[in-house]
Tab-separated table of C-alpha atoms and ligand atoms in Angstrom:
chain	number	residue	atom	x	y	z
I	1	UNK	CA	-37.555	-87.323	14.958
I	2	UNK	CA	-36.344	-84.063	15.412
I	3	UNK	CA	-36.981	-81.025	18.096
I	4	UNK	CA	-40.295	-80.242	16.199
I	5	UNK	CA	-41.887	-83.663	16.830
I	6	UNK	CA	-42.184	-85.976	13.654
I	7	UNK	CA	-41.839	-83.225	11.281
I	8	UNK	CA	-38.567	-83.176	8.991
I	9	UNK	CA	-37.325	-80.223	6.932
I	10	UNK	CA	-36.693	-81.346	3.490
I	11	UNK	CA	-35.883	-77.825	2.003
I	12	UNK	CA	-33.361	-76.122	3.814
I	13	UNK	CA	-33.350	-72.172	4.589
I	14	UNK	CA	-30.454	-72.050	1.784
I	15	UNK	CA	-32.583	-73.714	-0.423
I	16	UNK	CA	-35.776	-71.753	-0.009
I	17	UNK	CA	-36.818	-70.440	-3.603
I	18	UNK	CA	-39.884	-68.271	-2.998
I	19	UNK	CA	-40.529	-67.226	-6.749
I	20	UNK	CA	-40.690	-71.308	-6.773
I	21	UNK	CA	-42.659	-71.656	-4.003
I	22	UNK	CA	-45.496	-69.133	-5.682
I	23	UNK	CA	-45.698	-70.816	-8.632
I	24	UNK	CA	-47.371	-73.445	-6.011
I	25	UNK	CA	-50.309	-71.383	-5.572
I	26	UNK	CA	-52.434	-70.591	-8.480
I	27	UNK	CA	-53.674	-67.791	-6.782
I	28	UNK	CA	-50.698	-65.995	-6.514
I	29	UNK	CA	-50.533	-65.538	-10.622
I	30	UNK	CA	-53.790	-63.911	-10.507
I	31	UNK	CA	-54.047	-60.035	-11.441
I	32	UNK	CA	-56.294	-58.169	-9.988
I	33	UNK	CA	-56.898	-54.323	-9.511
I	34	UNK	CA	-56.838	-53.374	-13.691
I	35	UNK	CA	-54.031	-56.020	-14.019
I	36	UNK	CA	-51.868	-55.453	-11.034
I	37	UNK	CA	-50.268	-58.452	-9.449
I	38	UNK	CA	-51.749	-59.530	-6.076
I	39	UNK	CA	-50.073	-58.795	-2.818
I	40	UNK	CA	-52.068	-61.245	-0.737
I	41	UNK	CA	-51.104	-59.944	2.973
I	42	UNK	CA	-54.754	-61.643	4.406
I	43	UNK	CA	-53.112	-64.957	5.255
I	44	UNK	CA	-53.908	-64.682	8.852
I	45	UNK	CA	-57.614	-64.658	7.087
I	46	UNK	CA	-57.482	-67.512	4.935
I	47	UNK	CA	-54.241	-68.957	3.622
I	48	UNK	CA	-53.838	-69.448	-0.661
I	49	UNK	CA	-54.057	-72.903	-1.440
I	50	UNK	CA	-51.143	-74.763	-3.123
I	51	UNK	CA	-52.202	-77.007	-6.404
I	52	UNK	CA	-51.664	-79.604	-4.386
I	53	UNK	CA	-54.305	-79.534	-1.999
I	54	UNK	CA	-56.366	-78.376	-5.197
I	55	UNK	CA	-55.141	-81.714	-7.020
I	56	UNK	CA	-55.960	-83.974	-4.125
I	57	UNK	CA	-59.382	-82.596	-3.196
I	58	UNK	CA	-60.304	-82.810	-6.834
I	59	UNK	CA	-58.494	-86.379	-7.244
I	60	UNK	CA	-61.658	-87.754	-4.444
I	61	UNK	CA	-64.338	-85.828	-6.109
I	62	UNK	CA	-62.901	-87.339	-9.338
I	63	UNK	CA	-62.044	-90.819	-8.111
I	64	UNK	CA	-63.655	-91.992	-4.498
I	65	UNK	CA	-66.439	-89.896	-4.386
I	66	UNK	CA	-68.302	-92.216	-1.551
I	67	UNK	CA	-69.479	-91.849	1.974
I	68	UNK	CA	-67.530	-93.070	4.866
I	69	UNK	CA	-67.175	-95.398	7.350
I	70	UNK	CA	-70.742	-96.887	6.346
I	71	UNK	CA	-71.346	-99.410	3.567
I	72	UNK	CA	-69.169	-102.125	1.852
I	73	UNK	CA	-68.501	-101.440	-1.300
I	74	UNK	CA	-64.944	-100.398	-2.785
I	75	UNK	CA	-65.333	-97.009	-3.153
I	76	UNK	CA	-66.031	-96.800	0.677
I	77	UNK	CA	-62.869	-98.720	1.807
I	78	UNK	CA	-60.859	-96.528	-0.684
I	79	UNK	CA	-62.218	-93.372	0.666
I	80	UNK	CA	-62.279	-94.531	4.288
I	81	UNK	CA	-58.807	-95.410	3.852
I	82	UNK	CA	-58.406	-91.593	2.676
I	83	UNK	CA	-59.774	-90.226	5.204
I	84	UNK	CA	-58.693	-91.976	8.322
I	85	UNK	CA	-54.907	-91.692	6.477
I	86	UNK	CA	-55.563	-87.520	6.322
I	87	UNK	CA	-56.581	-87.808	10.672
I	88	UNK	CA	-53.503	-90.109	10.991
I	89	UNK	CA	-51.324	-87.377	9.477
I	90	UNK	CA	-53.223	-84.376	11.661
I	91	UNK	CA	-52.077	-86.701	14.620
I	92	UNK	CA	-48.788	-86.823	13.708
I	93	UNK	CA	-47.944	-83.334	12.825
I	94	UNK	CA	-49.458	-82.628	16.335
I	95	UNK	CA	-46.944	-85.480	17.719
I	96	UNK	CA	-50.181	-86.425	19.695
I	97	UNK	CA	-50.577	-89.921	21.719
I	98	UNK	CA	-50.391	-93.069	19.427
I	99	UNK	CA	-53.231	-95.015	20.715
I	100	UNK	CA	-52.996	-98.415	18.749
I	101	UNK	CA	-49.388	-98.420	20.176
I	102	UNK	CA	-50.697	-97.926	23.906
I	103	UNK	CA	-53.494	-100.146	24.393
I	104	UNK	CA	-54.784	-101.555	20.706
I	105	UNK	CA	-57.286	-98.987	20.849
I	106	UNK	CA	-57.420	-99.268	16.734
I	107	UNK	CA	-60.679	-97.081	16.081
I	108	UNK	CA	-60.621	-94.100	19.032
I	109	UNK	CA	-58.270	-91.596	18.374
I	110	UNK	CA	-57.651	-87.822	20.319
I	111	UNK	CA	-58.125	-85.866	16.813
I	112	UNK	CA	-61.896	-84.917	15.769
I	113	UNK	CA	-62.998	-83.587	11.999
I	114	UNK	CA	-64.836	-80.632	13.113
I	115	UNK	CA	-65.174	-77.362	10.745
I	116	UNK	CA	-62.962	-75.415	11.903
I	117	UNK	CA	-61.796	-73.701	15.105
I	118	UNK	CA	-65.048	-71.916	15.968
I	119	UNK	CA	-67.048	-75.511	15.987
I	120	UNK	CA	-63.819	-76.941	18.153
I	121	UNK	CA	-64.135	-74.570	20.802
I	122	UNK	CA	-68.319	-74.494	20.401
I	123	UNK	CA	-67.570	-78.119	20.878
I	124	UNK	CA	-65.917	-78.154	24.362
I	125	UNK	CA	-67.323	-75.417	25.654
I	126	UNK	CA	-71.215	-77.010	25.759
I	127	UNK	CA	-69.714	-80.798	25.399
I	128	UNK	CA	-67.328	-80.449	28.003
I	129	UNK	CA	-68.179	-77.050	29.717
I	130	UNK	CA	-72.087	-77.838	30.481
I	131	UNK	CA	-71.039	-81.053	32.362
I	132	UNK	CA	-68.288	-80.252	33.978
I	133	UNK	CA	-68.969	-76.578	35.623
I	134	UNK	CA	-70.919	-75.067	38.512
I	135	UNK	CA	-72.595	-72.011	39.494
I	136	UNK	CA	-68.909	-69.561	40.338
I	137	UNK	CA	-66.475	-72.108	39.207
I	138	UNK	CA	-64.484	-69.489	36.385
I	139	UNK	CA	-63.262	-69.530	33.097
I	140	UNK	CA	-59.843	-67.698	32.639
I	141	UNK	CA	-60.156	-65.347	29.223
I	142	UNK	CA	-57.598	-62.706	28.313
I	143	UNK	CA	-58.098	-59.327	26.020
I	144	UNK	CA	-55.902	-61.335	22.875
I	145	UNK	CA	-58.302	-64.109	22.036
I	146	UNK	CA	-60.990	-64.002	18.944
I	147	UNK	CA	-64.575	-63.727	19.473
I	148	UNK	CA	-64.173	-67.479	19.214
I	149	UNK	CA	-62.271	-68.329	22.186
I	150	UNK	CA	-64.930	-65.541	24.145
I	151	UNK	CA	-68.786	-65.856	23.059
I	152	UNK	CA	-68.745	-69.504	23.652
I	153	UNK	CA	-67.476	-69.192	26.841
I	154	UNK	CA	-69.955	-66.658	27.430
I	155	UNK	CA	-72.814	-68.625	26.630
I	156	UNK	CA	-71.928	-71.942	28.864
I	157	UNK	CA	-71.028	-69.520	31.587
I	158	UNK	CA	-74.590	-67.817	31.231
I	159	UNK	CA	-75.934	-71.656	31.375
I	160	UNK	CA	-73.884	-72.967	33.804
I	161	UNK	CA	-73.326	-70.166	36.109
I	162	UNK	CA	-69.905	-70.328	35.819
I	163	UNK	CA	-68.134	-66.533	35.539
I	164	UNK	CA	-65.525	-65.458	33.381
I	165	UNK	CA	-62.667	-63.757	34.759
I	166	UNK	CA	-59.948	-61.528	32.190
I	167	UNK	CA	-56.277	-61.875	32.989
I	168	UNK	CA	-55.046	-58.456	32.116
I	169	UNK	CA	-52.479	-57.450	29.511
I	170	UNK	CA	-49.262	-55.539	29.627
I	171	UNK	CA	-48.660	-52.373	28.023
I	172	UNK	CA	-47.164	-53.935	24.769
I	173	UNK	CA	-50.114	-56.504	24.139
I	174	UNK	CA	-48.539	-59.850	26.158
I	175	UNK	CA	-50.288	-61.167	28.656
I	176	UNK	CA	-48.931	-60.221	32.265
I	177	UNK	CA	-47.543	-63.497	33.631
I	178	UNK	CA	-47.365	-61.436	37.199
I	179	UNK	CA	-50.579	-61.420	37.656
I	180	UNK	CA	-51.955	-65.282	36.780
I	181	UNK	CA	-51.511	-66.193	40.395
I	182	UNK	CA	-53.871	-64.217	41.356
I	183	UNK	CA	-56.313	-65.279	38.705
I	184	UNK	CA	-55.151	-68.638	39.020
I	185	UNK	CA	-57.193	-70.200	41.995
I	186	UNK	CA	-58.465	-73.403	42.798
I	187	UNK	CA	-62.217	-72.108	41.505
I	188	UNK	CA	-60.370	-71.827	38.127
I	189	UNK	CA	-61.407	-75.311	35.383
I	190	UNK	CA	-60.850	-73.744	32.075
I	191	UNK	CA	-58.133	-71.007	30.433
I	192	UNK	CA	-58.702	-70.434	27.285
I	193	UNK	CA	-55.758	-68.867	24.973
I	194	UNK	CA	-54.867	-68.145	22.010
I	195	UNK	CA	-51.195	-69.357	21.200
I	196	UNK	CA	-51.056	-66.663	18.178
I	197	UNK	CA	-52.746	-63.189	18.614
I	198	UNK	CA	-54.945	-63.184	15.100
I	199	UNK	CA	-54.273	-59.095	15.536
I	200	UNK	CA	-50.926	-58.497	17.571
I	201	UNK	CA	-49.353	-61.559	16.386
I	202	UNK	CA	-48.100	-61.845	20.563
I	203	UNK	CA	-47.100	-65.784	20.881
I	204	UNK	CA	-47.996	-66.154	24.103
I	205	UNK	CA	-46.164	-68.926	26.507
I	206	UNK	CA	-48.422	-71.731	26.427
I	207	UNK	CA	-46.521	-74.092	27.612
I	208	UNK	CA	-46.076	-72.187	31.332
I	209	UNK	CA	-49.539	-71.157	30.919
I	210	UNK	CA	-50.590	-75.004	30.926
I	211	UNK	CA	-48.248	-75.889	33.747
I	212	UNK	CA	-49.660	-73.409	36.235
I	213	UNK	CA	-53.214	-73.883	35.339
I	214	UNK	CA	-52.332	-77.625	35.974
I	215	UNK	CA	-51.321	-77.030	39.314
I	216	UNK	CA	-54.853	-75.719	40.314
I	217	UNK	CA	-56.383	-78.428	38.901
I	218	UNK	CA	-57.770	-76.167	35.508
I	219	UNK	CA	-58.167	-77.488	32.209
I	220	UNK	CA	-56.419	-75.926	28.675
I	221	UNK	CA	-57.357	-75.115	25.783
I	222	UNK	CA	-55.095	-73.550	23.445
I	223	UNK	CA	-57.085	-71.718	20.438
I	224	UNK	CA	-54.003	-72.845	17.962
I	225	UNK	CA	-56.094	-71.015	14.705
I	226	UNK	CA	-52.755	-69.143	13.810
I	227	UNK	CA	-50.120	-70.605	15.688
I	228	UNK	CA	-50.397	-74.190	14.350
I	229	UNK	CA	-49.757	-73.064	10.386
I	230	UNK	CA	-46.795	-70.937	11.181
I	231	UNK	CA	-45.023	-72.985	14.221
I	232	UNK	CA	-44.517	-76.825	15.327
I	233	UNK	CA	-46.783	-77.830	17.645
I	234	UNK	CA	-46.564	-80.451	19.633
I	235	UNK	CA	-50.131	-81.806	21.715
I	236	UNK	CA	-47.716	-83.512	24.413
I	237	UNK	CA	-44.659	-81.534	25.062
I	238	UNK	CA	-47.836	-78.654	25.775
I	239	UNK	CA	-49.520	-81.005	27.659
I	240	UNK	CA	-52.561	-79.146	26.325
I	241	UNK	CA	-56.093	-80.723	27.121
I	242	UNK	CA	-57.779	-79.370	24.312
I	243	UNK	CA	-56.434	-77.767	20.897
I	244	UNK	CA	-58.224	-76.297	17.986
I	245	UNK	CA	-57.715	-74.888	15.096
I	246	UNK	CA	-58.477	-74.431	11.195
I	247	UNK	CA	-57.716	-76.101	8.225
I	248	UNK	CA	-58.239	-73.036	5.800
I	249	UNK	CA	-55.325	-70.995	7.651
I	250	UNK	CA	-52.676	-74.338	7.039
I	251	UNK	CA	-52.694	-74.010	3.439
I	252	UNK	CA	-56.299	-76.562	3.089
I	253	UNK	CA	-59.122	-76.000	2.198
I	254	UNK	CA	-62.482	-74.101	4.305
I	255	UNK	CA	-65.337	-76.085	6.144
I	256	UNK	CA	-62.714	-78.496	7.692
I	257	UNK	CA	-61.064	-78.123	11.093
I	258	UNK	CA	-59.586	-80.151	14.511
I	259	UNK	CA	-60.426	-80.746	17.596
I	260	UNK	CA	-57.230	-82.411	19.589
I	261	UNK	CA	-58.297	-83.622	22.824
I	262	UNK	CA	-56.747	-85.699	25.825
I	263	UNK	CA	-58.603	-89.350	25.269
I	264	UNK	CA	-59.486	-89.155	29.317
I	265	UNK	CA	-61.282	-85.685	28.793
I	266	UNK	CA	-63.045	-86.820	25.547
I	267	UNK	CA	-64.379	-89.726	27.020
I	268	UNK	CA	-66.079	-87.628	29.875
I	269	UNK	CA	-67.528	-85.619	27.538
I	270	UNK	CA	-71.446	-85.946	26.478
I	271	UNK	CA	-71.519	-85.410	22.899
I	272	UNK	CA	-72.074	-82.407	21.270
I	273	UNK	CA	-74.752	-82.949	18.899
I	274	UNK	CA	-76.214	-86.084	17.834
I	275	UNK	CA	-77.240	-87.985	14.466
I	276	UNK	CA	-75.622	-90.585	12.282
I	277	UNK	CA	-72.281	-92.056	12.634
I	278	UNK	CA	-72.006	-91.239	16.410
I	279	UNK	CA	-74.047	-93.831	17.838
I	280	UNK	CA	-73.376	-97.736	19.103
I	281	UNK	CA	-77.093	-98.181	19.224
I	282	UNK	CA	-80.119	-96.094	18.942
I	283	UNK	CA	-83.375	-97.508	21.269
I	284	UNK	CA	-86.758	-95.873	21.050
I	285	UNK	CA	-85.997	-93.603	24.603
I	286	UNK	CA	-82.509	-94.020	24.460
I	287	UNK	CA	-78.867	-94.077	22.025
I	288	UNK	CA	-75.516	-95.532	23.233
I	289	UNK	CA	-72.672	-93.622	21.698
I	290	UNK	CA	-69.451	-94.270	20.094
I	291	UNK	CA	-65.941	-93.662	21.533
I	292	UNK	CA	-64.015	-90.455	20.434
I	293	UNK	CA	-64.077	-89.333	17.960
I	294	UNK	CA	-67.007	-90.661	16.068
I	295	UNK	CA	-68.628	-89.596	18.970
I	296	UNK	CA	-67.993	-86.279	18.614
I	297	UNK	CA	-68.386	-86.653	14.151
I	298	UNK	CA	-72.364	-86.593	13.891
I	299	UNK	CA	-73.417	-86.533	10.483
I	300	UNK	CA	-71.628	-86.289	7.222
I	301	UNK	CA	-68.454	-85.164	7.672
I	302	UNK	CA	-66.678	-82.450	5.419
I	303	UNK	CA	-64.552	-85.781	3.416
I	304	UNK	CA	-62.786	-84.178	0.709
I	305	UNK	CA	-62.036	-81.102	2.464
I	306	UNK	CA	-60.387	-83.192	5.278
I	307	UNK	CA	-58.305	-85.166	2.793
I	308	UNK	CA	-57.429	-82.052	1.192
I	309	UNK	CA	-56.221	-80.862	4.977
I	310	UNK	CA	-53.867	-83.801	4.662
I	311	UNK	CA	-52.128	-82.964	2.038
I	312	UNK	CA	-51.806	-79.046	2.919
I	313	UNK	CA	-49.735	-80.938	5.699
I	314	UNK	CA	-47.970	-82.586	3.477
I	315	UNK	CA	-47.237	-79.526	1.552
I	316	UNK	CA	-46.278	-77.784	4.552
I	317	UNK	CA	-43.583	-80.715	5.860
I	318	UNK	CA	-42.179	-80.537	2.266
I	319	UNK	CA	-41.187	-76.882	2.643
I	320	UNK	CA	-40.282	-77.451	6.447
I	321	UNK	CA	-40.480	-75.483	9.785
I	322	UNK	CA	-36.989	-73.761	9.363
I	323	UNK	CA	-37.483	-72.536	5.947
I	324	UNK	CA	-40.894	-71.425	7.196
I	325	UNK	CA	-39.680	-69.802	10.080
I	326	UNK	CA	-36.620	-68.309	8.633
I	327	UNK	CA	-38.911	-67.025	5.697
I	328	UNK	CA	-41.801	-65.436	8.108
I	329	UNK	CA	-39.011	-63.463	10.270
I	330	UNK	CA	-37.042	-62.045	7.019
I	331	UNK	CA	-41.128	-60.420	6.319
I	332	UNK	CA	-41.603	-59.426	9.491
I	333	UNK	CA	-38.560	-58.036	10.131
I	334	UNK	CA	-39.001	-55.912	6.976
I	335	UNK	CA	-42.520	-54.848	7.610
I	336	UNK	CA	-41.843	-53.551	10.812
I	337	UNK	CA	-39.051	-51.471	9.674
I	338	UNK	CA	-40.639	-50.163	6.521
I	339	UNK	CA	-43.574	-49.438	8.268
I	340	UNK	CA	-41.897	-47.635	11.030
I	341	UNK	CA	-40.265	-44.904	8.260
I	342	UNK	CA	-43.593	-43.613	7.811
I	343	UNK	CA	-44.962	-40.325	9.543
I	344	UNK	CA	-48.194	-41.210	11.675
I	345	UNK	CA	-48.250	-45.134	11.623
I	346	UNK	CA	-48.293	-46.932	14.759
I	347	UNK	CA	-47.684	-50.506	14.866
I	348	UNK	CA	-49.952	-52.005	17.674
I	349	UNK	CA	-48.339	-55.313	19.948
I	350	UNK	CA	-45.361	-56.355	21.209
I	351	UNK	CA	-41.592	-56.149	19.115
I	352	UNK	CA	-40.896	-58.783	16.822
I	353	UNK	CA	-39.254	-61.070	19.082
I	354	UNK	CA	-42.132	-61.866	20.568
I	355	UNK	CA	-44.651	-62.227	17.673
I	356	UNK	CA	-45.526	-63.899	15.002
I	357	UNK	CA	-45.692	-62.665	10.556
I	358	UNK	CA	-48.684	-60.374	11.889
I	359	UNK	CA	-48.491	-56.896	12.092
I	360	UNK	CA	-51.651	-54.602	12.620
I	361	UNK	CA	-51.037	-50.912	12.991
I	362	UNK	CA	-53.107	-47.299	12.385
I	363	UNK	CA	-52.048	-44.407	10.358
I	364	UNK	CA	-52.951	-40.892	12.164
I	365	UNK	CA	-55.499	-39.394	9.810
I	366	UNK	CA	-56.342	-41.895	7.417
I	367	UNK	CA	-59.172	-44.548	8.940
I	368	UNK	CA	-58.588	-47.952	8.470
I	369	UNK	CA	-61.158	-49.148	6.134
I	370	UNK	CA	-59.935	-46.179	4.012
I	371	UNK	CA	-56.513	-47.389	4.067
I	372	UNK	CA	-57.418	-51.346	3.050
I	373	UNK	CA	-59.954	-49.629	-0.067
I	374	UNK	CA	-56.697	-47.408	-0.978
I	375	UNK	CA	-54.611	-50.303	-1.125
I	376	UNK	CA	-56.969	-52.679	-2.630
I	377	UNK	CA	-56.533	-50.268	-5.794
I	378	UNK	CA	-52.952	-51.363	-6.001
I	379	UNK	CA	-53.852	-55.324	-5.467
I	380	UNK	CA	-52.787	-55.121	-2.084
I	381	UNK	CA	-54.986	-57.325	0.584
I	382	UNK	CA	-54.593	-56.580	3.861
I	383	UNK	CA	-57.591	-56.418	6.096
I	384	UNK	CA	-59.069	-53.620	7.901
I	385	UNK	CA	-61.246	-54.394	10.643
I	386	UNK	CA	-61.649	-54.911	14.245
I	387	UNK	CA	-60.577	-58.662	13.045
I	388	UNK	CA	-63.279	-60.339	15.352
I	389	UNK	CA	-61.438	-59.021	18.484
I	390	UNK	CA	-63.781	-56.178	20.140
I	391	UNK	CA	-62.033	-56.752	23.379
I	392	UNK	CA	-58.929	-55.762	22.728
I	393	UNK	CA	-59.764	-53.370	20.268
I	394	UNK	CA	-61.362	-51.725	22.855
I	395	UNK	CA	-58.397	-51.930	25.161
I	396	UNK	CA	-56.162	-50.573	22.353
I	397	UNK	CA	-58.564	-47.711	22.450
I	398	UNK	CA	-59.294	-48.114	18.302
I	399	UNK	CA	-62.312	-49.009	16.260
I	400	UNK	CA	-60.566	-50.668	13.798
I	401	UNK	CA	-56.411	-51.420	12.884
I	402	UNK	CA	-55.597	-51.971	9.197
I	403	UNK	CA	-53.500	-55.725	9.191
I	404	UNK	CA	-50.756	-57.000	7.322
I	405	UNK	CA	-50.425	-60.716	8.133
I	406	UNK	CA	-48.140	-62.853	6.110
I	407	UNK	CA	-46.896	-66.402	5.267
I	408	UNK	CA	-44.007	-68.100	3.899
I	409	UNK	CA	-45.218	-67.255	-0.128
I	410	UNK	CA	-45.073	-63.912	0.866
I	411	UNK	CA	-41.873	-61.625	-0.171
I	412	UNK	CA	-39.839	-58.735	0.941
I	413	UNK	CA	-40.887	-56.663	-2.373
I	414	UNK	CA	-44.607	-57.100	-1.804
I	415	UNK	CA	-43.579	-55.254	1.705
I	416	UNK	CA	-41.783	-52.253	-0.061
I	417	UNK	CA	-44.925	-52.442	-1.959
I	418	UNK	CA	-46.896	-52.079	1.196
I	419	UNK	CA	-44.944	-49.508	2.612
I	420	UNK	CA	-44.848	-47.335	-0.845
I	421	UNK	CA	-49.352	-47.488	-1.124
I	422	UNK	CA	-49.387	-46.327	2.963
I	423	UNK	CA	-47.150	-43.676	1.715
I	424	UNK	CA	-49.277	-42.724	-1.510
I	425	UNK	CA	-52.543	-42.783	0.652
I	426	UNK	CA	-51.308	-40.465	3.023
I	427	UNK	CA	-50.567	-38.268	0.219
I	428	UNK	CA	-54.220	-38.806	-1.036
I	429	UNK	CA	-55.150	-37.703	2.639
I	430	UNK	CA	-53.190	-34.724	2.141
I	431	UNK	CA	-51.005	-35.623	5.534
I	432	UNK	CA	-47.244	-34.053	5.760
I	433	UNK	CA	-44.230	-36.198	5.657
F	1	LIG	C1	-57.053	-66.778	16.743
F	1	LIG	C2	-58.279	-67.222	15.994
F	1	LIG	N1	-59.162	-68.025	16.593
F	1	LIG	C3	-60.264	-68.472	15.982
F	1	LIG	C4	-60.538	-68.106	14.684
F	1	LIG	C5	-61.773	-68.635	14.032
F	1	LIG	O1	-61.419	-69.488	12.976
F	1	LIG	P1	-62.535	-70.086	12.011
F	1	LIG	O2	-63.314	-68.899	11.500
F	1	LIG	O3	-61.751	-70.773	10.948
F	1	LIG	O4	-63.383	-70.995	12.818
F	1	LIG	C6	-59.667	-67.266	14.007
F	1	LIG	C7	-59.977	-66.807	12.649
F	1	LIG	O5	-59.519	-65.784	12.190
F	1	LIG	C8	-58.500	-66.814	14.676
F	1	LIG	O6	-57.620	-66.009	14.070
């Protein structure tokens, strides 16, 4: 085992081919734009898939096609065997608890199939929030996180009387550590926080975070939507409670996310919604459920996309977390100092050392959603939008910031690239420099 948990590098930083590495990813041969190659700089979006995951999801349409966890025929033990291998793997690149190990608990395990981030957090905020706050207990939000990590929060606080309180950010888009004491009280249950800014990029200390919410007796959860395809994580060196994020934005494929929650909190938990597959026993005024997480996996779950998710891990331990790492800061790097050449263009957040491959910014004169059509013409994606973050749009005093967010397939060229269409739609907007 190394630092990162289980997770072992098998392609070195000296090794790292990225023309290699794109040939992965059909998508990254298409043309687009009258026959221009694609600069795909929307990762932080969606990530490409690599044939891989493409291969596998089509090998148990192809091959297993079956329900789970019901029947007895082969195709079910075969797919079964699929799927519960895929959550086995989630587990471990999460270095969560191993639960067979601990106490032979063979069927309940800490990660739930949900569909991605938004129905993880949906998920604890009514299964867990509804039961376990009162009327001025508070919820602990911050201007970074995604409409996901706030409007759920907002609607168990409306039902549960519960208030949400804002821990304020400093000048350069990190949260301000000075002030959690006093927004860190013994009403406090739940912080919420994104370990990746989806905007900024600000990685934001989790792990202290958790500590000092501990001490008051509040609950985590860490929205992990960007930080868990471009970092380790690992469920107990955070000592998080809860941890979400989204199997689309690791390389897999959409409809197919986690939930990773500590078994004690799970257990307390009503379930969330309620159908087939959850239940022990269903009487006529009553139903007896199962133990996380079938408890929490009503209905039909998304199979193939959740076997797919398992080998986008796979593809990602092949390439490693240094390569990754070492890959992400070379475009980063770059970015921000092309970026910073050109007349007018502000980069918003904190400096690279304290961010992740995400870099959002505004050109004086030239309105974002201009800028992302302009660049679209020369097969550039970025996106240009208040990227589901109103809050902090708001408190970076902007409608909308155009972003550039990147991943390992991504190279130094396509960020000339970048840099050279800002420049040419300045020029379109008739702007000195
Ligand atoms: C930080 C963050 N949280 C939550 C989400 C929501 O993810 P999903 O739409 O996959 O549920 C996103 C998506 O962009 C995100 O960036």
């Amino acid at each position: 085992m190394n630092r990162f948990g289980r997770m072992n590098s098998s392609i070195t930083a000296d090794t790292f081919d990225v023309q290699k590495i794109r040939r992965d990813f059909p998508m990254l041969q298409q043309r687009i734009a009258d026959g221009r190659p694609l600069i795909y700089l929307d990762t932080g979006a969606t990530a490409q898939k690599p044939q891989a995951v493409i291969n596998k999801i089509t090998e148990c349409l192809e091959q297993y096609n079956a329900n789970v966890h019901r029947g007895v025929h082969a195709l079910h033990e075969r797919v079964t065997g699929e799927l519960e291998a895929a959550r086995a793997k989630i587990g471990a690149f999460l270095n969560v608890r191993e639960l067979d190990e601990l106490d032979q608990l063979d069927d309940v395990s800490e990660v739930i199939f949900t569909s991605g981030t938004t129905m993880s957090i949906n998920l604890v905020a009514q299964a867990w929030g509804r039961n376990h706050l009162s009327p001025g207990e508070e919820i602990l939000l911050n201007s970074l996180e995604h409409h996901a990590n706030i409007v759920p929060w907002q609607m168990v606080a409306a039902a549960t009387g519960a208030v949400i309180r804002w821990l304020p950010l400093t000048t350069t888009g990190e949260l301000d550590l000075e002030q959690l004491d006093a927004f860190l009280t013994r009403r406090t249950k739940m912080v919420a926080l994104t370990a990746m800014s989806n905007v900024l990029g600000t990685i934001t200390p989790v792990r202290e975070i958790i500590t000092r919410a501990h001490d008051v007796g509040a609950l985590v959860l860490v929205d992990g939507a960007q930080s868990v395809p471009h970092m380790p994580t690992d469920a107990q060196a955070l000592d998080a409670d809860f941890l979400a994020f989204s199997g689309h934005k690791l390389y897999g494929p959409t409809g197919i996310g986690v939930l990773y929650g500590k078994l004690e909190h799970l257990e307390a938990m009503s379930p969330f919604l309620g159908g087939g597959n959850m239940i022990d026993d269903v009487f006529d005024d009553h139903s007896t459920y199962k133990r996380p997480p079938f408890k929490f996996e009503a209905g039909t779950l998304p199979i193939a996309e959740a076997i797919g998710l398992g080998a986008a891990i796979d593809y990602v331990q092949s390439i490693g977390w240094t390569a990754i790492h070492e890959q992400e800061r070379q475009l980063l790097t770059a970015c921000h100092a092309e970026l910073s050449k050109i007349p007018g263009v502000t980069i918003h957040g904190p400096d690279i050392g304290h961010k992740g491959a995400i870099v959002s910014f505004t050109v004086d004169g030239v309105p974002a959603h201009d800028l992302g059509t302009n660049l679209a013409r020369h097969g550039i994606a970025i996106r240009a939008s208040h990227h589901c973050a109103k809050p902090l749009h708001r408190w970076l005093n902007v409608d909308a910031t155009a972003r550039a967010s990147f991943a390992f397939y991504n190279t130094v060229e396509e960020v000339q690239a970048l840099a050279e269409a800002i420049r040419q739609a300045r020029k379109t907007f008739r702007l000195p420099g």
